[in-house]
């Protein structure tokens, strides 16, 4: 009997628990959704959507998410609750803590409150809401007509729609295919299914529909493309004409016309570091190494290269010994020596320099730059601002392009898609073209070949812009495309300005003679018996030919070097050479004075490490019908409760 009473009590508890659990369960579905839509003469879609929602549980209210494609317009005109008497009571925007108030959440999600947290949970409570809204730019141009491809329901929901109906009406300006009635349903829609209407339409009204952006016409696009190509050609022709007038495209002196007398007249009378700085228009590591090589050749320094390690870990260390008093050195020579040698010391090495400047960093080129530039100014190098290309054309083009694009966006929001294209064009072109343009600016030889380093990215940008202009599916205005084209011309003009020389004609001519000398040295270093002299070793370093000297020594040095040691520099301009008993070229930098590591190439490598300086320590931081499924070009979205 007691056990029976306990069983009844347990059954009642379980029944009560199940009842409470069901009361706390949150369920939501739609007994009915009725939609009416009207496409007006301008192509705007006006929608009235009535939702009958069945709430069970502690829901706060409903929500409706609208999918608005890029370039489309959306406006909510009204949301109202239908009371038991069938009257519509408008909801108030804001203060969603109150019943019958609504607000916009993230994106295009609309929320409204139907119940206070202190109210009892819903129990299959049916509430009805009516939403009035309009889509603009809803139609997609297609050939000579248009297409309505729109999802009228919303797939992103957890509950079913038991009865869905849709009625679409068209303004007389629109003509649908035969058999189109605009009546759909009633039909059920399970969770996750939209209702998409996809039909072609013909506009039979006057002019063009004002609510549809058709974008630039084919003729406008072709005109803009032609103007863009012509504009780039004009900028390129202006660049080539300017550089040709400065003598940059003049041919170098033929190697066959160069002999020792020519070299002494045009090259060897200048210090090797000055020659190097003038040839490549910069003062850096090679010029520092050339200073050291010259001081060794003059007997002011003594050098040796000591190798340590083996295999991959082998390295050459340059050791220098000062052979004269520091007071006898002047100008940038003294500054460089004082920086490389500790106070009072007469010896230094690559390792000692690195240890001395480990914490502060050290740039040897900064010690000689001002002095060398002073010498170059005496040789005709100019700092005249008039030689610098004007930037006003670039500024005008860029400002005009930005203004056109901004104005286009204010008129048609869809034109905003051109903005990232313009930004991408500017960034990509400047990153890819600028380094090549700056390097081309200082070149004196092989200009046509090296021009492609900055011209190819520019041409790639042109192809990209032309591709954008020809894409009819990009429904952007001619004004926006014109803005993109003008910005492109401004960027390309900026690149071409970077490529323009800043030096006068006479100085460029001197640099071209230096380029001819370098070409002569480079050509001779390919021969077993080059017409060179060891005492010119510092000039080879200034010209950056250390690698070529090392290759010559490995190919023709050693035992085979005896061939070269008996060959002197020819005195004629016909390329012939004569033989004497004096050693003129050994590949060892003046009878081995620059060797010690096996060849002069080892000395150049070791000197290059010292000339590169020491990097300053860097701080690191922290780190046509309908369907009930599928997609659409517009509409859809989500709905439910919260």
JSON list of C-alpha atoms in Angstrom, two decimals, residues 352-544:
[
{"chain": "A", "resi": 352, "resn": "UNK", "atom": "CA", "xyz": [86.40, 44.72, -34.35]},
{"chain": "A", "resi": 353, "resn": "UNK", "atom": "CA", "xyz": [84.18, 47.16, -36.27]},
{"chain": "A", "resi": 354, "resn": "UNK", "atom": "CA", "xyz": [81.14, 44.98, -35.64]},
{"chain": "A", "resi": 355, "resn": "UNK", "atom": "CA", "xyz": [81.90, 44.71, -31.94]},
{"chain": "A", "resi": 356, "resn": "UNK", "atom": "CA", "xyz": [82.47, 48.47, -31.61]},
{"chain": "A", "resi": 357, "resn": "UNK", "atom": "CA", "xyz": [79.15, 49.42, -33.21]},
{"chain": "A", "resi": 358, "resn": "UNK", "atom": "CA", "xyz": [77.03, 46.48, -32.10]},
{"chain": "A", "resi": 359, "resn": "UNK", "atom": "CA", "xyz": [74.75, 48.66, -29.96]},
{"chain": "A", "resi": 360, "resn": "UNK", "atom": "CA", "xyz": [74.70, 51.89, -31.95]},
{"chain": "A", "resi": 361, "resn": "UNK", "atom": "CA", "xyz": [74.90, 50.72, -35.56]},
{"chain": "A", "resi": 362, "resn": "UNK", "atom": "CA", "xyz": [77.25, 52.11, -38.18]},
{"chain": "A", "resi": 363, "resn": "UNK", "atom": "CA", "xyz": [76.93, 53.24, -41.80]},
{"chain": "A", "resi": 364, "resn": "UNK", "atom": "CA", "xyz": [80.41, 53.82, -43.31]},
{"chain": "A", "resi": 365, "resn": "UNK", "atom": "CA", "xyz": [78.89, 55.36, -46.45]},
{"chain": "A", "resi": 366, "resn": "UNK", "atom": "CA", "xyz": [77.58, 58.28, -44.39]},
{"chain": "A", "resi": 367, "resn": "UNK", "atom": "CA", "xyz": [81.19, 59.26, -43.59]},
{"chain": "A", "resi": 368, "resn": "UNK", "atom": "CA", "xyz": [82.16, 59.75, -47.23]},
{"chain": "A", "resi": 369, "resn": "UNK", "atom": "CA", "xyz": [78.86, 60.78, -48.86]},
{"chain": "A", "resi": 370, "resn": "UNK", "atom": "CA", "xyz": [79.05, 64.55, -48.34]},
{"chain": "A", "resi": 371, "resn": "UNK", "atom": "CA", "xyz": [82.65, 64.77, -49.50]},
{"chain": "A", "resi": 372, "resn": "UNK", "atom": "CA", "xyz": [82.03, 62.72, -52.63]},
{"chain": "A", "resi": 373, "resn": "UNK", "atom": "CA", "xyz": [78.91, 64.72, -53.51]},
{"chain": "A", "resi": 374, "resn": "UNK", "atom": "CA", "xyz": [80.95, 67.92, -53.23]},
{"chain": "A", "resi": 375, "resn": "UNK", "atom": "CA", "xyz": [83.39, 66.51, -55.78]},
{"chain": "A", "resi": 376, "resn": "UNK", "atom": "CA", "xyz": [80.52, 65.47, -58.07]},
{"chain": "A", "resi": 377, "resn": "UNK", "atom": "CA", "xyz": [79.07, 68.97, -57.98]},
{"chain": "A", "resi": 378, "resn": "UNK", "atom": "CA", "xyz": [82.39, 70.17, -59.26]},
{"chain": "A", "resi": 379, "resn": "UNK", "atom": "CA", "xyz": [82.05, 67.67, -62.10]},
{"chain": "A", "resi": 380, "resn": "UNK", "atom": "CA", "xyz": [78.70, 69.13, -63.16]},
{"chain": "A", "resi": 381, "resn": "UNK", "atom": "CA", "xyz": [76.19, 67.34, -61.01]},
{"chain": "A", "resi": 382, "resn": "UNK", "atom": "CA", "xyz": [73.37, 69.78, -60.32]},
{"chain": "A", "resi": 383, "resn": "UNK", "atom": "CA", "xyz": [70.87, 70.18, -57.52]},
{"chain": "A", "resi": 384, "resn": "UNK", "atom": "CA", "xyz": [68.83, 72.65, -59.56]},
{"chain": "A", "resi": 385, "resn": "UNK", "atom": "CA", "xyz": [65.17, 72.26, -58.65]},
{"chain": "A", "resi": 386, "resn": "UNK", "atom": "CA", "xyz": [64.18, 73.11, -62.22]},
{"chain": "A", "resi": 387, "resn": "UNK", "atom": "CA", "xyz": [65.51, 69.72, -63.34]},
{"chain": "A", "resi": 388, "resn": "UNK", "atom": "CA", "xyz": [62.99, 67.95, -61.11]},
{"chain": "A", "resi": 389, "resn": "UNK", "atom": "CA", "xyz": [59.81, 67.01, -63.00]},
{"chain": "A", "resi": 390, "resn": "UNK", "atom": "CA", "xyz": [56.78, 69.04, -62.04]},
{"chain": "A", "resi": 391, "resn": "UNK", "atom": "CA", "xyz": [54.13, 67.26, -60.01]},
{"chain": "A", "resi": 392, "resn": "UNK", "atom": "CA", "xyz": [51.20, 69.50, -60.87]},
{"chain": "A", "resi": 393, "resn": "UNK", "atom": "CA", "xyz": [49.97, 67.29, -63.71]},
{"chain": "A", "resi": 394, "resn": "UNK", "atom": "CA", "xyz": [49.86, 64.29, -61.38]},
{"chain": "A", "resi": 395, "resn": "UNK", "atom": "CA", "xyz": [48.05, 66.28, -58.69]},
{"chain": "A", "resi": 396, "resn": "UNK", "atom": "CA", "xyz": [45.48, 67.64, -61.15]},
{"chain": "A", "resi": 397, "resn": "UNK", "atom": "CA", "xyz": [44.77, 64.18, -62.58]},
{"chain": "A", "resi": 398, "resn": "UNK", "atom": "CA", "xyz": [44.44, 62.51, -59.18]},
{"chain": "A", "resi": 399, "resn": "UNK", "atom": "CA", "xyz": [42.26, 65.26, -57.73]},
{"chain": "A", "resi": 400, "resn": "UNK", "atom": "CA", "xyz": [40.06, 65.29, -60.82]},
{"chain": "A", "resi": 401, "resn": "UNK", "atom": "CA", "xyz": [39.71, 61.51, -60.74]},
{"chain": "A", "resi": 402, "resn": "UNK", "atom": "CA", "xyz": [38.81, 61.48, -57.04]},
{"chain": "A", "resi": 403, "resn": "UNK", "atom": "CA", "xyz": [36.31, 64.31, -57.57]},
{"chain": "A", "resi": 404, "resn": "UNK", "atom": "CA", "xyz": [34.63, 62.49, -60.45]},
{"chain": "A", "resi": 405, "resn": "UNK", "atom": "CA", "xyz": [34.45, 59.27, -58.45]},
{"chain": "A", "resi": 406, "resn": "UNK", "atom": "CA", "xyz": [33.10, 61.01, -55.35]},
{"chain": "A", "resi": 407, "resn": "UNK", "atom": "CA", "xyz": [30.41, 62.81, -57.32]},
{"chain": "A", "resi": 408, "resn": "UNK", "atom": "CA", "xyz": [29.44, 59.56, -59.05]},
{"chain": "A", "resi": 409, "resn": "UNK", "atom": "CA", "xyz": [29.04, 57.77, -55.72]},
{"chain": "A", "resi": 410, "resn": "UNK", "atom": "CA", "xyz": [26.79, 60.51, -54.35]},
{"chain": "A", "resi": 411, "resn": "UNK", "atom": "CA", "xyz": [24.52, 60.06, -57.38]},
{"chain": "A", "resi": 412, "resn": "UNK", "atom": "CA", "xyz": [24.61, 56.26, -57.57]},
{"chain": "A", "resi": 413, "resn": "UNK", "atom": "CA", "xyz": [25.69, 54.28, -54.47]},
{"chain": "A", "resi": 414, "resn": "UNK", "atom": "CA", "xyz": [26.39, 51.31, -56.74]},
{"chain": "A", "resi": 415, "resn": "UNK", "atom": "CA", "xyz": [29.37, 53.25, -58.12]},
{"chain": "A", "resi": 416, "resn": "UNK", "atom": "CA", "xyz": [31.04, 52.72, -54.75]},
{"chain": "A", "resi": 417, "resn": "UNK", "atom": "CA", "xyz": [32.32, 49.39, -56.07]},
{"chain": "A", "resi": 418, "resn": "UNK", "atom": "CA", "xyz": [34.79, 51.32, -58.23]},
{"chain": "A", "resi": 419, "resn": "UNK", "atom": "CA", "xyz": [36.49, 52.84, -55.16]},
{"chain": "A", "resi": 420, "resn": "UNK", "atom": "CA", "xyz": [38.36, 49.65, -54.07]},
{"chain": "A", "resi": 421, "resn": "UNK", "atom": "CA", "xyz": [39.36, 49.12, -57.69]},
{"chain": "A", "resi": 422, "resn": "UNK", "atom": "CA", "xyz": [40.91, 52.59, -57.78]},
{"chain": "A", "resi": 423, "resn": "UNK", "atom": "CA", "xyz": [42.69, 52.06, -54.46]},
{"chain": "A", "resi": 424, "resn": "UNK", "atom": "CA", "xyz": [43.99, 48.68, -55.59]},
{"chain": "A", "resi": 425, "resn": "UNK", "atom": "CA", "xyz": [45.25, 50.18, -58.85]},
{"chain": "A", "resi": 426, "resn": "UNK", "atom": "CA", "xyz": [47.11, 52.97, -57.05]},
{"chain": "A", "resi": 427, "resn": "UNK", "atom": "CA", "xyz": [48.71, 50.70, -54.44]},
{"chain": "A", "resi": 428, "resn": "UNK", "atom": "CA", "xyz": [49.66, 47.89, -56.83]},
{"chain": "A", "resi": 429, "resn": "UNK", "atom": "CA", "xyz": [51.10, 50.24, -59.46]},
{"chain": "A", "resi": 430, "resn": "UNK", "atom": "CA", "xyz": [53.19, 52.23, -57.01]},
{"chain": "A", "resi": 431, "resn": "UNK", "atom": "CA", "xyz": [54.52, 49.12, -55.27]},
{"chain": "A", "resi": 432, "resn": "UNK", "atom": "CA", "xyz": [55.38, 47.26, -58.47]},
{"chain": "A", "resi": 433, "resn": "UNK", "atom": "CA", "xyz": [56.49, 50.14, -60.69]},
{"chain": "A", "resi": 434, "resn": "UNK", "atom": "CA", "xyz": [58.19, 52.67, -58.41]},
{"chain": "A", "resi": 435, "resn": "UNK", "atom": "CA", "xyz": [61.37, 50.69, -57.62]},
{"chain": "A", "resi": 436, "resn": "UNK", "atom": "CA", "xyz": [61.97, 49.95, -61.30]},
{"chain": "A", "resi": 437, "resn": "UNK", "atom": "CA", "xyz": [61.32, 53.58, -62.26]},
{"chain": "A", "resi": 438, "resn": "UNK", "atom": "CA", "xyz": [63.76, 54.94, -59.66]},
{"chain": "A", "resi": 439, "resn": "UNK", "atom": "CA", "xyz": [66.48, 52.51, -60.75]},
{"chain": "A", "resi": 440, "resn": "UNK", "atom": "CA", "xyz": [65.87, 53.30, -64.43]},
{"chain": "A", "resi": 441, "resn": "UNK", "atom": "CA", "xyz": [66.25, 57.02, -63.71]},
{"chain": "A", "resi": 442, "resn": "UNK", "atom": "CA", "xyz": [69.96, 56.63, -62.93]},
{"chain": "A", "resi": 443, "resn": "UNK", "atom": "CA", "xyz": [70.80, 54.18, -65.68]},
{"chain": "A", "resi": 444, "resn": "UNK", "atom": "CA", "xyz": [73.01, 55.22, -68.58]},
{"chain": "A", "resi": 445, "resn": "UNK", "atom": "CA", "xyz": [73.07, 51.95, -70.54]},
{"chain": "A", "resi": 446, "resn": "UNK", "atom": "CA", "xyz": [70.55, 49.35, -71.75]},
{"chain": "A", "resi": 447, "resn": "UNK", "atom": "CA", "xyz": [67.67, 51.73, -71.09]},
{"chain": "A", "resi": 448, "resn": "UNK", "atom": "CA", "xyz": [65.21, 50.01, -73.40]},
{"chain": "A", "resi": 449, "resn": "UNK", "atom": "CA", "xyz": [65.68, 46.64, -71.73]},
{"chain": "A", "resi": 450, "resn": "UNK", "atom": "CA", "xyz": [65.41, 47.90, -68.17]},
{"chain": "A", "resi": 451, "resn": "UNK", "atom": "CA", "xyz": [62.47, 50.15, -69.00]},
{"chain": "A", "resi": 452, "resn": "UNK", "atom": "CA", "xyz": [60.21, 47.12, -68.82]},
{"chain": "A", "resi": 453, "resn": "UNK", "atom": "CA", "xyz": [60.76, 46.83, -65.05]},
{"chain": "A", "resi": 454, "resn": "UNK", "atom": "CA", "xyz": [58.38, 49.72, -64.52]},
{"chain": "A", "resi": 455, "resn": "UNK", "atom": "CA", "xyz": [56.52, 49.71, -67.83]},
{"chain": "A", "resi": 456, "resn": "UNK", "atom": "CA", "xyz": [55.19, 46.14, -67.53]},
{"chain": "A", "resi": 457, "resn": "UNK", "atom": "CA", "xyz": [53.31, 46.83, -64.26]},
{"chain": "A", "resi": 458, "resn": "UNK", "atom": "CA", "xyz": [51.89, 50.00, -65.84]},
{"chain": "A", "resi": 459, "resn": "UNK", "atom": "CA", "xyz": [50.70, 48.03, -68.87]},
{"chain": "A", "resi": 460, "resn": "UNK", "atom": "CA", "xyz": [49.25, 45.39, -66.55]},
{"chain": "A", "resi": 461, "resn": "UNK", "atom": "CA", "xyz": [47.30, 48.16, -64.83]},
{"chain": "A", "resi": 462, "resn": "UNK", "atom": "CA", "xyz": [46.08, 49.36, -68.22]},
{"chain": "A", "resi": 463, "resn": "UNK", "atom": "CA", "xyz": [44.84, 45.88, -69.09]},
{"chain": "A", "resi": 464, "resn": "UNK", "atom": "CA", "xyz": [43.05, 45.68, -65.74]},
{"chain": "A", "resi": 465, "resn": "UNK", "atom": "CA", "xyz": [41.28, 49.00, -66.21]},
{"chain": "A", "resi": 466, "resn": "UNK", "atom": "CA", "xyz": [40.30, 48.10, -69.78]},
{"chain": "A", "resi": 467, "resn": "UNK", "atom": "CA", "xyz": [38.85, 44.84, -68.48]},
{"chain": "A", "resi": 468, "resn": "UNK", "atom": "CA", "xyz": [36.75, 46.79, -65.98]},
{"chain": "A", "resi": 469, "resn": "UNK", "atom": "CA", "xyz": [35.56, 49.13, -68.72]},
{"chain": "A", "resi": 470, "resn": "UNK", "atom": "CA", "xyz": [34.37, 46.23, -70.87]},
{"chain": "A", "resi": 471, "resn": "UNK", "atom": "CA", "xyz": [32.43, 44.41, -68.13]},
{"chain": "A", "resi": 472, "resn": "UNK", "atom": "CA", "xyz": [28.78, 45.17, -68.77]},
{"chain": "A", "resi": 473, "resn": "UNK", "atom": "CA", "xyz": [27.77, 43.26, -65.63]},
{"chain": "A", "resi": 474, "resn": "UNK", "atom": "CA", "xyz": [29.45, 46.03, -63.59]},
{"chain": "A", "resi": 475, "resn": "UNK", "atom": "CA", "xyz": [26.52, 48.42, -63.60]},
{"chain": "A", "resi": 476, "resn": "UNK", "atom": "CA", "xyz": [28.46, 51.54, -62.76]},
{"chain": "A", "resi": 477, "resn": "UNK", "atom": "CA", "xyz": [28.09, 54.94, -64.35]},
{"chain": "A", "resi": 478, "resn": "UNK", "atom": "CA", "xyz": [30.31, 56.39, -67.04]},
{"chain": "A", "resi": 479, "resn": "UNK", "atom": "CA", "xyz": [31.22, 59.09, -64.55]},
{"chain": "A", "resi": 480, "resn": "UNK", "atom": "CA", "xyz": [32.65, 56.54, -62.11]},
{"chain": "A", "resi": 481, "resn": "UNK", "atom": "CA", "xyz": [34.57, 54.77, -64.88]},
{"chain": "A", "resi": 482, "resn": "UNK", "atom": "CA", "xyz": [35.93, 58.11, -66.07]},
{"chain": "A", "resi": 483, "resn": "UNK", "atom": "CA", "xyz": [37.11, 58.81, -62.51]},
{"chain": "A", "resi": 484, "resn": "UNK", "atom": "CA", "xyz": [38.89, 55.46, -62.43]},
{"chain": "A", "resi": 485, "resn": "UNK", "atom": "CA", "xyz": [40.58, 56.21, -65.78]},
{"chain": "A", "resi": 486, "resn": "UNK", "atom": "CA", "xyz": [41.73, 59.69, -64.73]},
{"chain": "A", "resi": 487, "resn": "UNK", "atom": "CA", "xyz": [43.15, 58.29, -61.46]},
{"chain": "A", "resi": 488, "resn": "UNK", "atom": "CA", "xyz": [45.00, 55.66, -63.49]},
{"chain": "A", "resi": 489, "resn": "UNK", "atom": "CA", "xyz": [46.54, 58.34, -65.70]},
{"chain": "A", "resi": 490, "resn": "UNK", "atom": "CA", "xyz": [47.60, 60.30, -62.61]},
{"chain": "A", "resi": 491, "resn": "UNK", "atom": "CA", "xyz": [49.30, 57.27, -61.09]},
{"chain": "A", "resi": 492, "resn": "UNK", "atom": "CA", "xyz": [51.05, 56.40, -64.35]},
{"chain": "A", "resi": 493, "resn": "UNK", "atom": "CA", "xyz": [52.26, 59.97, -64.73]},
{"chain": "A", "resi": 494, "resn": "UNK", "atom": "CA", "xyz": [53.66, 59.78, -61.20]},
{"chain": "A", "resi": 495, "resn": "UNK", "atom": "CA", "xyz": [55.59, 56.61, -62.12]},
{"chain": "A", "resi": 496, "resn": "UNK", "atom": "CA", "xyz": [56.96, 58.27, -65.26]},
{"chain": "A", "resi": 497, "resn": "UNK", "atom": "CA", "xyz": [58.02, 61.28, -63.19]},
{"chain": "A", "resi": 498, "resn": "UNK", "atom": "CA", "xyz": [60.00, 58.94, -60.95]},
{"chain": "A", "resi": 499, "resn": "UNK", "atom": "CA", "xyz": [61.76, 57.63, -64.06]},
{"chain": "A", "resi": 500, "resn": "UNK", "atom": "CA", "xyz": [62.84, 61.07, -65.31]},
{"chain": "A", "resi": 501, "resn": "UNK", "atom": "CA", "xyz": [66.49, 62.07, -64.88]},
{"chain": "A", "resi": 502, "resn": "UNK", "atom": "CA", "xyz": [67.38, 64.95, -62.58]},
{"chain": "A", "resi": 503, "resn": "UNK", "atom": "CA", "xyz": [70.81, 65.76, -64.02]},
{"chain": "A", "resi": 504, "resn": "UNK", "atom": "CA", "xyz": [71.91, 68.14, -66.80]},
{"chain": "A", "resi": 505, "resn": "UNK", "atom": "CA", "xyz": [73.01, 67.03, -70.24]},
{"chain": "A", "resi": 506, "resn": "UNK", "atom": "CA", "xyz": [76.78, 67.44, -69.71]},
{"chain": "A", "resi": 507, "resn": "UNK", "atom": "CA", "xyz": [76.77, 65.43, -66.51]},
{"chain": "A", "resi": 508, "resn": "UNK", "atom": "CA", "xyz": [74.73, 62.65, -68.10]},
{"chain": "A", "resi": 509, "resn": "UNK", "atom": "CA", "xyz": [77.27, 62.56, -70.93]},
{"chain": "A", "resi": 510, "resn": "UNK", "atom": "CA", "xyz": [80.08, 62.10, -68.40]},
{"chain": "A", "resi": 511, "resn": "UNK", "atom": "CA", "xyz": [78.15, 59.30, -66.70]},
{"chain": "A", "resi": 512, "resn": "UNK", "atom": "CA", "xyz": [77.64, 57.59, -70.07]},
{"chain": "A", "resi": 513, "resn": "UNK", "atom": "CA", "xyz": [81.41, 57.70, -70.64]},
{"chain": "A", "resi": 514, "resn": "UNK", "atom": "CA", "xyz": [81.84, 56.06, -67.23]},
{"chain": "A", "resi": 515, "resn": "UNK", "atom": "CA", "xyz": [79.28, 53.48, -68.32]},
{"chain": "A", "resi": 516, "resn": "UNK", "atom": "CA", "xyz": [81.32, 52.81, -71.44]},
{"chain": "A", "resi": 517, "resn": "UNK", "atom": "CA", "xyz": [84.44, 52.33, -69.32]},
{"chain": "A", "resi": 518, "resn": "UNK", "atom": "CA", "xyz": [82.64, 49.87, -67.08]},
{"chain": "A", "resi": 519, "resn": "UNK", "atom": "CA", "xyz": [81.43, 47.98, -70.12]},
{"chain": "A", "resi": 520, "resn": "UNK", "atom": "CA", "xyz": [85.01, 47.84, -71.36]},
{"chain": "A", "resi": 521, "resn": "UNK", "atom": "CA", "xyz": [86.28, 46.46, -68.03]},
{"chain": "A", "resi": 522, "resn": "UNK", "atom": "CA", "xyz": [83.45, 43.93, -67.89]},
{"chain": "A", "resi": 523, "resn": "UNK", "atom": "CA", "xyz": [84.17, 42.75, -71.43]},
{"chain": "A", "resi": 524, "resn": "UNK", "atom": "CA", "xyz": [87.90, 42.41, -70.83]},
{"chain": "A", "resi": 525, "resn": "UNK", "atom": "CA", "xyz": [87.32, 40.34, -67.69]},
{"chain": "A", "resi": 526, "resn": "UNK", "atom": "CA", "xyz": [85.84, 37.64, -69.89]},
{"chain": "A", "resi": 527, "resn": "UNK", "atom": "CA", "xyz": [89.16, 37.20, -71.75]},
{"chain": "A", "resi": 528, "resn": "UNK", "atom": "CA", "xyz": [92.05, 34.99, -70.59]},
{"chain": "A", "resi": 529, "resn": "UNK", "atom": "CA", "xyz": [94.47, 37.87, -71.22]},
{"chain": "A", "resi": 530, "resn": "UNK", "atom": "CA", "xyz": [92.56, 41.08, -70.48]},
{"chain": "A", "resi": 531, "resn": "UNK", "atom": "CA", "xyz": [94.01, 44.44, -71.47]},
{"chain": "A", "resi": 532, "resn": "UNK", "atom": "CA", "xyz": [93.95, 45.72, -67.91]},
{"chain": "A", "resi": 533, "resn": "UNK", "atom": "CA", "xyz": [96.35, 46.81, -65.17]},
{"chain": "A", "resi": 534, "resn": "UNK", "atom": "CA", "xyz": [96.41, 45.70, -61.55]},
{"chain": "A", "resi": 535, "resn": "UNK", "atom": "CA", "xyz": [96.67, 49.32, -60.39]},
{"chain": "A", "resi": 536, "resn": "UNK", "atom": "CA", "xyz": [93.16, 49.88, -61.71]},
{"chain": "A", "resi": 537, "resn": "UNK", "atom": "CA", "xyz": [91.83, 47.48, -59.11]},
{"chain": "A", "resi": 538, "resn": "UNK", "atom": "CA", "xyz": [90.16, 50.23, -56.97]},
{"chain": "A", "resi": 539, "resn": "UNK", "atom": "CA", "xyz": [88.21, 51.43, -60.01]},
{"chain": "A", "resi": 540, "resn": "UNK", "atom": "CA", "xyz": [86.93, 47.91, -60.64]},
{"chain": "A", "resi": 541, "resn": "UNK", "atom": "CA", "xyz": [85.61, 47.91, -57.09]},
{"chain": "A", "resi": 542, "resn": "UNK", "atom": "CA", "xyz": [83.99, 51.31, -57.56]},
{"chain": "A", "resi": 543, "resn": "UNK", "atom": "CA", "xyz": [82.26, 49.93, -60.64]},
{"chain": "A", "resi": 544, "resn": "UNK", "atom": "CA", "xyz": [81.01, 46.93, -58.67]}
]
